[in-house]
């Protein structure tokens, strides 16, 4: 069952902005639920995107049904923004048969062909290696007409050599590919300032000769606007574009990484720039959201997550006879 | 039938499959440069030169394969596959499983390997067993031109990712290849071994260039009234277990020969197969004759010394038949002894 409460949308009106806020709330609540499950010992470790919800929400909102997405281990937001059912996602996290990948993916590698979220890789840079091929297939007629491909990765993946190989090929072969770098400042356990001389990934991308835009990744409206422009441009000329979204990974690399190595001031600074609270404040100031509206939204999200958890926990485990299913076609 | 080289047979297979299926495309370092006729007939969109960047070639193939195309990638020399390992092993090999069967990866990766060109260890490394160990992948390594054609055609049509290893020493050897029509008769199914010479006294299992070594040994053994059966595996994964077991049950003696190093190699797997599934039929210990655990040398003499020789196969077979050696030495030792 596709989740109809998060339609793929393309407008900038009030309802769309409220919808995007609700999507961000859903992503946050979903991932917090995964954290709780991990702490209870009910689920394995996971990688959250807490603090990065505006990136997923804004970019995915700028795509439409015919487009395809490749993502990575912080993929919960991309999937939920695309309209994935949190119940099936959570079932996957718990290793149950109703999960999107029949329990073979776990939290980190969820993909769903119908949603167009394809080929999730958790080998850092793996998504970048496959994205040109998906875009080549699109260009050669193996996709829905007019579709483009978006690939999400972080500043960590940008430090892999494959980043440059993928950009070079996409530019040279004129592939309809949107590179989305969520620069969340942390590369596993190392701050990016420790690993790169440059201040931003955008300057690396510019060297490959494609249009590059840097955006505040914690402002969902700004992300949406930039992504919409980039998507329109790709549809118009079939050539790749690059977005760098400046954001921040608010939790550890994985659960239960307690981030003892992160400066408390840095954490607090970015907490003050929380993408969800920021959007709530903006919508309130613009008179588009009141307390009752926000409460109702939060209530809906809570109910969906509760229902998702129930669905996931009720879903059966795979039978062990199916251990080697799906290996070979 | 017509005579052609293994390289020509591969080219014919590519041409036939590109003709048959518009989703087949060829990517790699110099594929357009070297195959003008394919560019002319199928267009530059389907025959693409790439940067010298194996990781993105293989990654692109994985992405394209999962999205409806059927790419064949030429990665040139097998050691370069290590750069392509992530895309082949982690993506193409695993994502069908990890996605619960949502995506398939019908791609073929071509790579040359083996002694014969004195190119040294970073261009010559028989690392086929590494890929046999990777779930989700198929691995083939033919020994004669007709199989280069038939296996490549079958690999292109297979819904799984296939590693196609071309033994350099065989590329310019000629053999008979059926000409003309593109029908199923010229397909060599994956997972099907071939009995190259029937025999009743000892089974010689091999693949690629050492099939000829075994055939030569069988010829010499025949002069000593020892009838060796020679089996060409052709596919290393899936392995034609029945062909091996059937032969071992008949002869009771098994010698496995390959150029790749022995530790955790194909020969070890074949030996284990015989020991676990045909132990009752074995009349002597299994012998492995393989290359050493050492990088391939460039010097012609040393390069050839790493390849099991017919004399070593003969000696091992004679020992087995006469019960002269109860604990056969490792292959390398045999190979060196035969020098």
XYZ file of C-alpha atoms in Angstrom:
668
model
C 0.000 0.000 0.000
C 1.366 3.349 -0.964
C 1.018 6.050 1.585
C -1.291 8.668 0.223
C -0.666 11.193 2.939
C 2.666 12.211 1.473
C 1.882 12.840 -2.159
C 4.673 13.767 -4.485
C 4.018 17.420 -5.114
C 5.401 20.337 -6.981
C 3.739 23.547 -5.795
C 4.832 26.275 -3.435
C 1.451 27.148 -1.944
C 0.479 27.061 1.698
C -0.831 23.541 1.649
C 2.346 22.313 0.043
C 4.471 24.067 2.643
C 2.379 22.667 5.459
C 2.632 19.254 3.870
C 6.395 19.537 3.778
C 6.443 20.445 7.456
C 4.370 17.373 8.186
C 6.755 15.254 6.128
C 9.683 16.547 8.159
C 7.827 15.800 11.381
C 7.120 12.319 10.096
C 10.780 11.710 9.265
C 11.857 12.940 12.698
C 9.270 10.845 14.502
C 10.087 7.775 12.435
C 13.792 7.989 13.123
C 13.276 8.733 16.813
C 11.157 5.616 16.942
C 14.029 3.638 15.415
C 16.374 5.060 18.040
C 13.989 3.939 20.756
C 13.723 0.476 19.246
C 17.497 0.224 19.108
C 17.818 1.327 22.733
C 15.270 -1.276 23.748
C 17.242 -3.932 21.961
C 14.334 -4.522 19.607
C 16.162 -3.430 16.467
C 19.738 -3.293 15.264
C 21.809 -0.189 14.809
C 20.650 2.410 12.363
C 21.843 5.625 10.769
C 19.489 8.536 11.232
C 19.196 11.804 9.371
C 18.022 13.828 12.377
C 18.722 17.446 11.545
C 18.759 16.808 7.784
C 15.017 16.438 7.207
C 14.741 19.580 5.086
C 17.177 18.193 2.541
C 15.199 15.061 1.834
C 11.853 16.801 2.016
C 12.732 19.760 -0.176
C 14.501 17.833 -2.923
C 12.057 14.950 -3.139
C 9.141 17.395 -3.299
C 10.734 18.862 -6.417
C 10.726 15.474 -8.167
C 7.749 13.776 -9.693
C 6.540 10.241 -10.265
C 8.590 9.571 -13.365
C 11.858 10.429 -11.624
C 14.129 7.986 -9.847
C 16.205 8.314 -6.696
C 19.358 6.607 -5.488
C 20.203 6.984 -1.860
C 22.466 5.804 0.917
C 22.407 4.688 4.536
C 20.733 7.893 5.751
C 17.781 7.188 3.524
C 14.775 7.233 5.830
C 13.940 10.804 4.923
C 14.208 10.264 1.192
C 11.892 7.284 1.356
C 9.285 8.913 3.580
C 9.325 12.108 1.545
C 8.702 9.975 -1.508
C 5.622 8.560 0.126
C 6.949 5.303 1.506
C 4.786 3.604 4.087
C 6.492 3.913 7.491
C 4.918 0.608 8.477
C 6.635 -1.284 5.678
C 9.852 0.607 6.376
C 9.723 -0.306 10.032
C 8.901 -3.913 9.161
C 12.070 -3.902 7.063
C 14.062 -2.474 9.945
C 12.780 -5.284 12.151
C 13.614 -7.863 9.484
C 10.035 -8.906 8.755
C 8.561 -10.170 5.524
C 6.320 -7.165 4.974
C 9.350 -4.911 4.756
C 10.013 -3.258 1.428
C 12.829 -5.718 0.768
C 11.286 -8.754 2.459
C 13.581 -8.261 5.447
C 16.768 -8.556 3.428
C 17.772 -4.930 3.702
C 17.292 -3.836 7.271
C 17.183 -0.147 8.042
C 20.108 0.844 5.877
C 19.408 -0.356 2.369
C 15.706 0.065 1.730
C 14.669 0.506 -1.869
C 11.326 0.306 -3.621
C 11.047 0.073 -7.360
C 7.458 1.310 -7.436
C 8.376 4.463 -5.555
C 11.355 4.960 -7.832
C 13.770 4.713 -4.916
C 16.251 2.349 -6.516
C 19.618 0.787 -5.716
C 20.292 2.061 -2.221
C 23.932 1.451 -1.332
C 25.673 1.815 1.992
C 29.121 1.475 0.577
C 29.961 5.150 0.847
C 29.996 6.313 -2.769
C 28.240 3.185 -4.029
C 25.184 5.194 -4.942
C 27.400 7.576 -6.904
C 28.900 4.702 -8.847
C 25.520 3.417 -10.035
C 23.729 6.713 -10.604
C 25.239 7.435 -14.044
C 24.083 4.011 -15.221
C 20.526 4.637 -14.095
C 20.631 8.018 -15.812
C 22.128 6.459 -18.946
C 19.268 3.970 -19.051
C 16.845 6.875 -18.653
C 18.532 8.719 -21.484
C 18.406 5.599 -23.660
C 14.696 5.163 -23.192
C 14.536 2.756 -20.246
C 12.424 4.889 -17.970
C 9.354 7.029 -18.005
C 9.531 9.774 -20.621
C 10.965 12.998 -19.278
C 12.179 11.427 -16.079
C 15.403 12.386 -14.375
C 17.543 10.708 -11.721
C 18.530 12.185 -8.357
C 21.353 10.778 -6.261
C 21.761 11.621 -2.579
C 25.129 11.363 -0.866
C 27.150 13.153 1.792
C 30.418 14.977 2.160
C 31.942 11.649 3.153
C 31.043 10.094 -0.186
C 32.341 13.189 -1.950
C 35.740 12.313 -0.530
C 35.713 8.999 -2.392
C 37.362 8.921 -5.803
C 34.153 7.601 -7.327
C 32.570 11.025 -6.712
C 34.834 12.553 -9.321
C 34.448 9.615 -11.695
C 30.661 9.899 -11.516
C 30.599 13.662 -12.047
C 33.011 13.498 -14.929
C 31.020 10.797 -16.689
C 27.666 12.481 -16.077
C 28.922 15.748 -17.529
C 30.689 14.179 -20.469
C 27.822 11.877 -21.370
C 25.208 14.597 -20.702
C 23.176 12.515 -18.299
C 19.902 13.702 -16.736
C 21.259 13.430 -13.220
C 20.829 15.636 -10.159
C 23.672 15.273 -7.666
C 22.510 16.138 -4.166
C 25.281 16.443 -1.622
C 23.938 16.669 1.901
C 26.996 18.139 3.529
C 26.258 17.219 7.116
C 29.768 18.143 8.279
C 30.587 14.708 9.652
C 32.209 11.834 7.795
C 31.491 8.913 10.105
C 33.640 9.867 13.122
C 35.658 12.661 11.589
C 34.681 16.264 11.007
C 35.076 17.215 7.378
C 37.402 20.069 8.372
C 39.899 17.402 9.349
C 39.816 15.731 5.965
C 39.495 18.364 3.276
C 41.365 21.532 2.515
C 38.431 23.066 0.725
C 35.544 24.538 2.604
C 32.785 23.023 0.530
C 32.067 20.193 -1.846
C 30.621 22.669 -4.347
C 34.063 23.861 -5.421
C 35.080 20.292 -6.203
C 31.942 19.877 -8.272
C 32.513 23.119 -10.180
C 35.791 21.757 -11.408
C 33.834 19.208 -13.406
C 32.038 21.885 -15.369
C 28.424 21.512 -14.346
C 26.101 24.095 -12.795
C 26.399 24.050 -9.020
C 24.222 25.618 -6.375
C 24.875 25.846 -2.643
C 21.884 26.135 -0.392
C 21.035 26.298 3.300
C 20.044 22.679 3.743
C 18.106 23.450 6.894
C 15.619 25.717 5.121
C 13.123 23.465 3.412
C 11.695 26.265 1.275
C 15.139 27.198 0.008
C 15.999 23.567 -0.687
C 12.747 23.059 -2.526
C 13.211 26.157 -4.660
C 16.765 25.257 -5.611
C 15.864 21.657 -6.350
C 12.867 22.691 -8.419
C 15.048 24.974 -10.530
C 17.675 22.291 -10.977
C 15.107 19.644 -11.901
C 13.487 21.950 -14.438
C 16.860 22.726 -15.945
C 17.748 19.036 -16.249
C 14.422 18.286 -17.882
C 15.014 21.123 -20.322
C 18.508 20.257 -21.499
C 19.105 16.725 -20.230
C 22.339 17.674 -18.521
C 23.408 17.160 -14.915
C 23.178 19.652 -12.067
C 24.715 19.748 -8.617
C 23.213 20.862 -5.322
C 25.180 21.180 -2.126
C 22.964 21.398 0.922
C 24.701 22.700 4.022
C 23.256 20.819 6.933
C 24.238 18.973 10.063
C 24.101 15.442 11.395
C 22.597 15.936 14.833
C 23.024 12.373 16.054
C 25.988 10.020 15.987
C 27.193 8.186 12.919
C 24.968 5.296 13.917
C 22.931 4.228 16.881
C 24.215 3.888 19.587
C 27.095 6.253 18.839
C 26.919 8.746 21.705
C 28.949 11.462 19.930
C 31.397 11.928 22.807
C 33.755 13.356 20.200
C 31.488 16.212 19.136
C 31.909 19.677 20.560
C 28.865 20.600 22.675
C 28.819 24.160 21.382
C 28.736 22.939 17.818
C 25.824 20.651 18.591
C 23.957 23.443 20.316
C 24.584 25.895 17.489
C 23.060 23.524 14.982
C 20.237 22.600 17.345
C 19.289 26.265 17.224
C 19.081 25.933 13.451
C 16.774 22.941 13.552
C 15.049 22.663 10.163
C 11.703 21.664 11.633
C 11.537 24.347 14.302
C 12.728 26.870 11.751
C 9.892 26.030 9.407
C 7.351 26.071 12.229
C 8.544 29.551 13.187
C 8.357 30.808 9.610
C 4.892 29.429 9.012
C 3.683 30.891 12.297
C 5.134 34.304 11.551
C 3.438 34.227 8.186
C 0.161 33.355 9.858
C -0.075 30.034 8.064
C 0.130 27.799 11.108
C -1.405 28.085 14.544
C -0.989 26.053 17.681
C -4.033 23.947 17.014
C -2.876 23.229 13.510
C 0.553 22.196 14.691
C -0.866 19.997 17.430
C -3.169 18.295 14.977
C -0.235 17.704 12.641
C 1.901 16.249 15.402
C -1.000 14.067 16.460
C -1.427 12.691 12.965
C 2.256 11.915 12.735
C 2.240 10.187 16.111
C -0.704 8.059 15.095
C 0.974 7.037 11.888
C 4.168 6.049 13.653
C 2.242 4.118 16.293
C 0.312 2.316 13.567
C 3.544 1.678 11.684
C 5.141 0.126 14.751
C 2.156 -2.109 15.342
C 2.147 -3.166 11.702
C 5.866 -3.915 11.788
C 5.761 -5.851 15.022
C 2.813 -7.892 13.789
C 4.545 -8.774 10.547
C 5.947 -12.329 10.471
C 9.617 -13.184 10.368
C 10.875 -14.714 7.151
C 11.055 -18.492 7.322
C 14.569 -19.849 7.398
C 13.915 -21.967 4.313
C 13.971 -18.695 2.369
C 17.542 -17.883 3.460
C 18.962 -18.021 -0.042
C 15.985 -16.636 -1.936
C 16.653 -13.671 -4.227
C 20.378 -14.360 -4.678
C 20.127 -15.431 -8.320
C 17.582 -14.658 -10.974
C 31.998 -24.381 -39.633
C 34.782 -21.894 -39.998
C 38.108 -21.292 -38.349
C 38.411 -18.227 -36.181
C 40.306 -17.016 -33.153
C 38.779 -16.773 -29.713
C 38.935 -13.001 -30.015
C 37.015 -13.115 -33.295
C 34.523 -15.476 -31.708
C 33.897 -12.983 -28.905
C 33.445 -10.231 -31.418
C 30.970 -12.351 -33.337
C 29.040 -13.039 -30.155
C 28.893 -9.339 -29.329
C 27.714 -8.475 -32.808
C 25.048 -11.163 -32.787
C 23.742 -10.215 -29.379
C 23.713 -6.488 -30.170
C 21.810 -7.324 -33.318
C 19.343 -9.484 -31.453
C 18.683 -7.222 -28.478
C 18.717 -3.412 -28.668
C 19.247 -3.228 -24.922
C 22.751 -4.693 -25.217
C 25.473 -2.053 -25.108
C 29.222 -2.173 -24.909
C 31.164 0.087 -22.527
C 34.834 0.250 -21.781
C 38.302 1.543 -22.335
C 38.672 1.582 -26.087
C 35.678 -0.506 -27.095
C 34.599 2.105 -29.633
C 38.156 2.652 -30.798
C 38.687 -1.042 -31.422
C 35.252 -1.943 -32.763
C 34.557 0.529 -35.538
C 32.210 -1.905 -37.185
C 30.024 -2.121 -34.105
C 29.921 1.662 -33.801
C 28.970 1.861 -37.464
C 26.228 -0.731 -37.209
C 24.814 -0.066 -33.758
C 25.660 3.562 -33.120
C 27.896 5.416 -30.715
C 25.199 5.387 -28.076
C 25.549 1.622 -27.751
C 29.310 1.354 -28.136
C 30.925 3.780 -25.742
C 34.493 4.525 -24.894
C 34.894 5.360 -21.221
C 37.516 7.008 -19.044
C 40.230 4.740 -17.679
C 38.196 4.343 -14.529
C 37.082 0.801 -13.824
C 35.016 1.665 -10.758
C 32.686 3.959 -12.650
C 32.553 1.662 -15.677
C 31.377 -1.201 -13.498
C 29.129 1.026 -11.387
C 27.523 2.454 -14.488
C 26.960 -1.057 -15.768
C 25.297 -2.047 -12.504
C 23.024 0.980 -12.560
C 22.179 0.527 -16.224
C 21.553 -3.200 -15.839
C 19.161 -2.636 -12.966
C 17.359 -0.047 -15.067
C 16.603 -2.111 -18.144
C 19.794 -2.194 -20.218
C 22.128 -5.163 -20.729
C 25.652 -3.780 -20.592
C 28.812 -5.616 -21.518
C 31.869 -3.920 -20.036
C 35.437 -4.488 -21.109
C 37.744 -3.962 -18.156
C 40.814 -5.133 -20.062
C 43.112 -6.924 -17.636
C 41.785 -8.924 -14.701
C 43.831 -7.180 -11.991
C 41.951 -3.983 -12.881
C 38.845 -5.716 -11.575
C 39.936 -4.840 -8.077
C 38.988 -1.236 -8.862
C 35.606 -2.498 -10.044
C 35.088 -4.788 -7.074
C 32.596 -2.593 -5.222
C 30.216 -2.299 -8.138
C 30.514 -5.969 -9.083
C 30.552 -7.555 -5.649
C 28.630 -5.149 -3.426
C 26.184 -3.759 -5.945
C 25.580 -6.171 -8.812
C 26.163 -9.265 -6.704
C 24.175 -8.288 -3.649
C 21.458 -5.796 -4.464
C 19.109 -8.324 -6.023
C 19.098 -10.152 -2.715
C 19.162 -7.033 -0.571
C 16.210 -5.534 -2.373
C 14.143 -8.664 -1.923
C 14.403 -9.493 -5.610
C 13.276 -6.119 -6.950
C 16.268 -5.539 -9.211
C 18.268 -7.697 -11.576
C 21.749 -7.094 -12.919
C 22.108 -8.623 -16.369
C 25.630 -7.439 -17.101
C 28.794 -9.067 -18.371
C 32.262 -7.980 -17.281
C 35.076 -9.017 -19.618
C 38.628 -9.336 -18.369
C 41.815 -10.883 -19.754
C 44.160 -12.884 -17.610
C 46.706 -15.656 -17.595
C 50.269 -16.134 -18.691
C 51.425 -15.826 -22.257
C 52.004 -12.151 -22.814
C 54.760 -11.551 -20.230
C 52.778 -8.625 -18.888
C 53.567 -9.146 -15.218
C 51.461 -9.526 -12.113
C 49.448 -6.321 -12.378
C 48.121 -7.346 -15.779
C 48.112 -11.085 -15.238
C 46.380 -12.461 -12.182
C 44.001 -15.375 -12.268
C 41.640 -14.078 -9.638
C 38.527 -15.885 -10.845
C 38.082 -17.694 -7.535
C 37.649 -14.351 -5.773
C 34.511 -13.793 -7.792
C 33.304 -17.348 -7.337
C 33.293 -16.483 -3.650
C 31.005 -13.495 -4.203
C 27.317 -14.372 -3.972
C 25.112 -13.363 -6.847
C 27.816 -13.539 -9.518
C 28.369 -16.058 -12.291
C 31.897 -16.811 -13.479
C 32.936 -18.378 -16.773
C 36.306 -19.044 -18.357
C 36.266 -20.803 -21.715
C 39.021 -22.772 -23.401
C 38.131 -22.812 -27.104
C 36.770 -20.343 -29.669
C 33.328 -21.942 -29.995
C 32.872 -21.586 -26.252
C 34.146 -18.020 -26.245
C 31.268 -17.301 -28.558
C 28.648 -19.541 -27.003
C 29.394 -18.665 -23.406
C 29.531 -14.949 -24.134
C 26.156 -15.110 -25.836
C 24.697 -17.051 -22.925
C 26.294 -14.645 -20.446
C 24.752 -11.645 -22.186
C 21.332 -13.308 -22.047
C 21.703 -14.373 -18.425
C 19.733 -12.294 -15.924
C 22.638 -12.370 -13.455
C 25.962 -10.520 -13.502
C 28.600 -12.658 -15.211
C 32.368 -12.368 -14.978
C 33.821 -13.526 -18.276
C 37.513 -14.297 -18.020
C 39.452 -14.569 -21.250
C 42.729 -16.442 -21.016
C 45.215 -14.278 -22.898
C 47.123 -17.258 -24.208
C 43.992 -18.476 -25.959
C 42.800 -15.255 -27.575
C 44.642 -15.741 -30.856
C 44.364 -19.490 -31.069
C 41.985 -20.654 -33.732
C 39.273 -23.219 -33.568
C 36.158 -24.285 -35.357
C 33.135 -22.108 -34.826
C 29.753 -22.677 -36.386
C 28.999 -19.919 -38.804
C 25.976 -17.943 -39.708
C 22.656 -18.204 -38.038
C 22.075 -16.738 -34.662
C 20.065 -19.421 -33.006
C 20.132 -21.212 -29.697
C 22.387 -23.930 -31.061
C 25.412 -21.729 -30.597
C 24.701 -20.929 -26.992
C 26.825 -22.693 -24.410
C 24.708 -22.765 -21.296
C 26.262 -21.503 -18.078
C 26.975 -24.251 -15.605
C 27.579 -26.943 -18.170
C 30.964 -28.654 -18.383
C 32.245 -30.459 -21.471
C 33.955 -33.824 -21.641
C 36.845 -33.104 -23.995
C 38.162 -36.632 -24.021
C 36.543 -39.724 -22.566
C 38.508 -42.087 -20.378
C 38.139 -44.628 -17.614
C 41.279 -44.551 -15.473
C 41.676 -41.008 -14.189
C 39.693 -37.788 -14.383
C 41.502 -34.565 -15.295
C 39.397 -31.515 -14.458
C 40.470 -28.126 -15.740
C 39.415 -24.918 -17.481
C 40.931 -22.282 -19.767
C 44.488 -22.806 -21.007
C 45.190 -25.851 -18.860
C 42.509 -27.839 -20.656
C 45.047 -28.139 -23.463
C 47.659 -29.166 -20.903
C 45.342 -31.937 -19.743
C 44.605 -33.045 -23.294
C 48.299 -33.234 -24.017
C 48.812 -35.224 -20.835
C 45.962 -37.534 -21.780
C 47.629 -38.147 -25.106
C 50.887 -39.064 -23.391
C 49.062 -41.224 -20.865
C 47.320 -43.085 -23.658
C 50.719 -44.230 -24.851
C 51.165 -45.787 -21.407
C 47.724 -47.393 -21.716
C 46.184 -45.032 -19.192
C 42.840 -43.643 -20.316
C 42.370 -40.172 -18.901
C 39.042 -38.382 -19.080
C 39.378 -34.635 -19.558
C 36.649 -32.353 -18.298
C 36.545 -28.683 -19.227
C 34.529 -26.875 -16.578
C 33.877 -23.789 -18.750
C 31.684 -22.313 -15.994
C 33.198 -21.937 -12.541
C 29.934 -20.728 -11.085
C 27.601 -22.387 -11.341
C 29.801 -25.438 -11.272
C 28.708 -28.544 -13.153
C 28.973 -30.803 -10.137
C 27.251 -33.702 -11.818
C 29.752 -33.818 -14.662
C 32.637 -34.011 -12.196
C 30.967 -36.561 -9.942
C 29.901 -38.749 -12.823
C 33.449 -38.913 -14.104
C 35.013 -39.483 -10.685
C 32.559 -42.271 -9.995
C 33.730 -43.860 -13.223
C 37.490 -43.441 -12.836
C 37.962 -43.294 -9.057
C 40.882 -40.914 -9.517
C 40.900 -37.140 -9.760
C 43.484 -34.576 -10.725
C 42.443 -30.919 -10.910
C 44.595 -28.560 -12.906
C 44.534 -24.774 -13.189
C 46.846 -21.831 -13.519
C 45.346 -19.850 -10.639
C 46.896 -20.359 -7.221
C 45.689 -23.286 -5.187
C 44.736 -21.998 -1.759
C 40.929 -21.782 -1.553
C 40.824 -22.114 -5.320
C 38.682 -23.953 -7.823
C 40.711 -27.131 -7.439
C 40.122 -27.094 -3.700
C 36.415 -26.860 -4.356
C 36.470 -29.712 -6.840
C 38.517 -31.826 -4.436
C 36.030 -31.117 -1.665
C 33.185 -31.997 -3.985
C 34.727 -35.378 -4.721
C 35.575 -36.013 -1.082
C 32.110 -35.186 0.196
C 29.950 -36.592 -2.574
C 31.977 -39.390 -4.119
C 34.274 -40.533 -1.330
C 33.223 -44.127 -1.758
C 34.285 -44.031 -5.377
C 37.744 -42.549 -4.786
C 40.556 -45.041 -5.158
C 43.351 -42.579 -4.484
C 43.880 -39.158 -2.928
C 42.854 -36.182 -5.032
C 45.705 -34.245 -6.629
C 45.730 -30.513 -7.242
C 48.100 -29.047 -9.800
C 47.928 -25.289 -9.659
C 49.951 -22.152 -9.926
C 51.873 -20.953 -6.864
C 50.833 -18.455 -4.201
C 52.959 -15.829 -5.859
C 52.404 -12.906 -8.200
C 52.794 -13.830 -11.851
C 56.297 -13.161 -13.105
C 56.974 -11.200 -16.253
C 60.070 -13.129 -17.298
C 58.904 -15.699 -19.831
C 60.650 -18.589 -18.143
C 59.241 -17.804 -14.720
C 55.825 -16.984 -16.113
C 55.579 -20.379 -17.772
C 56.945 -22.130 -14.706
C 53.834 -21.082 -12.817
C 51.583 -22.966 -15.202
C 51.068 -26.670 -14.565
C 52.681 -28.669 -17.326
C 51.555 -31.801 -19.081
C 54.555 -33.694 -17.723
C 53.422 -32.958 -14.168
C 49.909 -34.125 -14.962
C 51.270 -37.307 -16.477
C 53.494 -37.983 -13.520
C 50.648 -37.391 -11.064
C 48.370 -39.687 -13.030
C 50.950 -42.431 -13.238
C 51.589 -42.143 -9.501
C 47.882 -42.429 -8.792
C 47.506 -45.451 -11.014
C 50.509 -47.223 -9.592
C 49.831 -46.201 -6.014
C 53.367 -44.942 -5.861
C 52.673 -41.760 -4.002
C 50.145 -41.803 -1.210
C 50.288 -38.132 -0.378
C 50.519 -36.281 -3.640
C 52.377 -33.023 -3.415
C 50.796 -29.730 -4.149
C 50.527 -28.718 -7.624
C 53.171 -26.117 -7.635
C 55.662 -28.579 -6.407
C 54.609 -30.904 -9.163
C 54.910 -28.137 -11.673
C 58.387 -27.232 -10.549
C 59.466 -30.843 -10.365
C 58.473 -31.193 -13.942
C 60.776 -28.419 -15.076
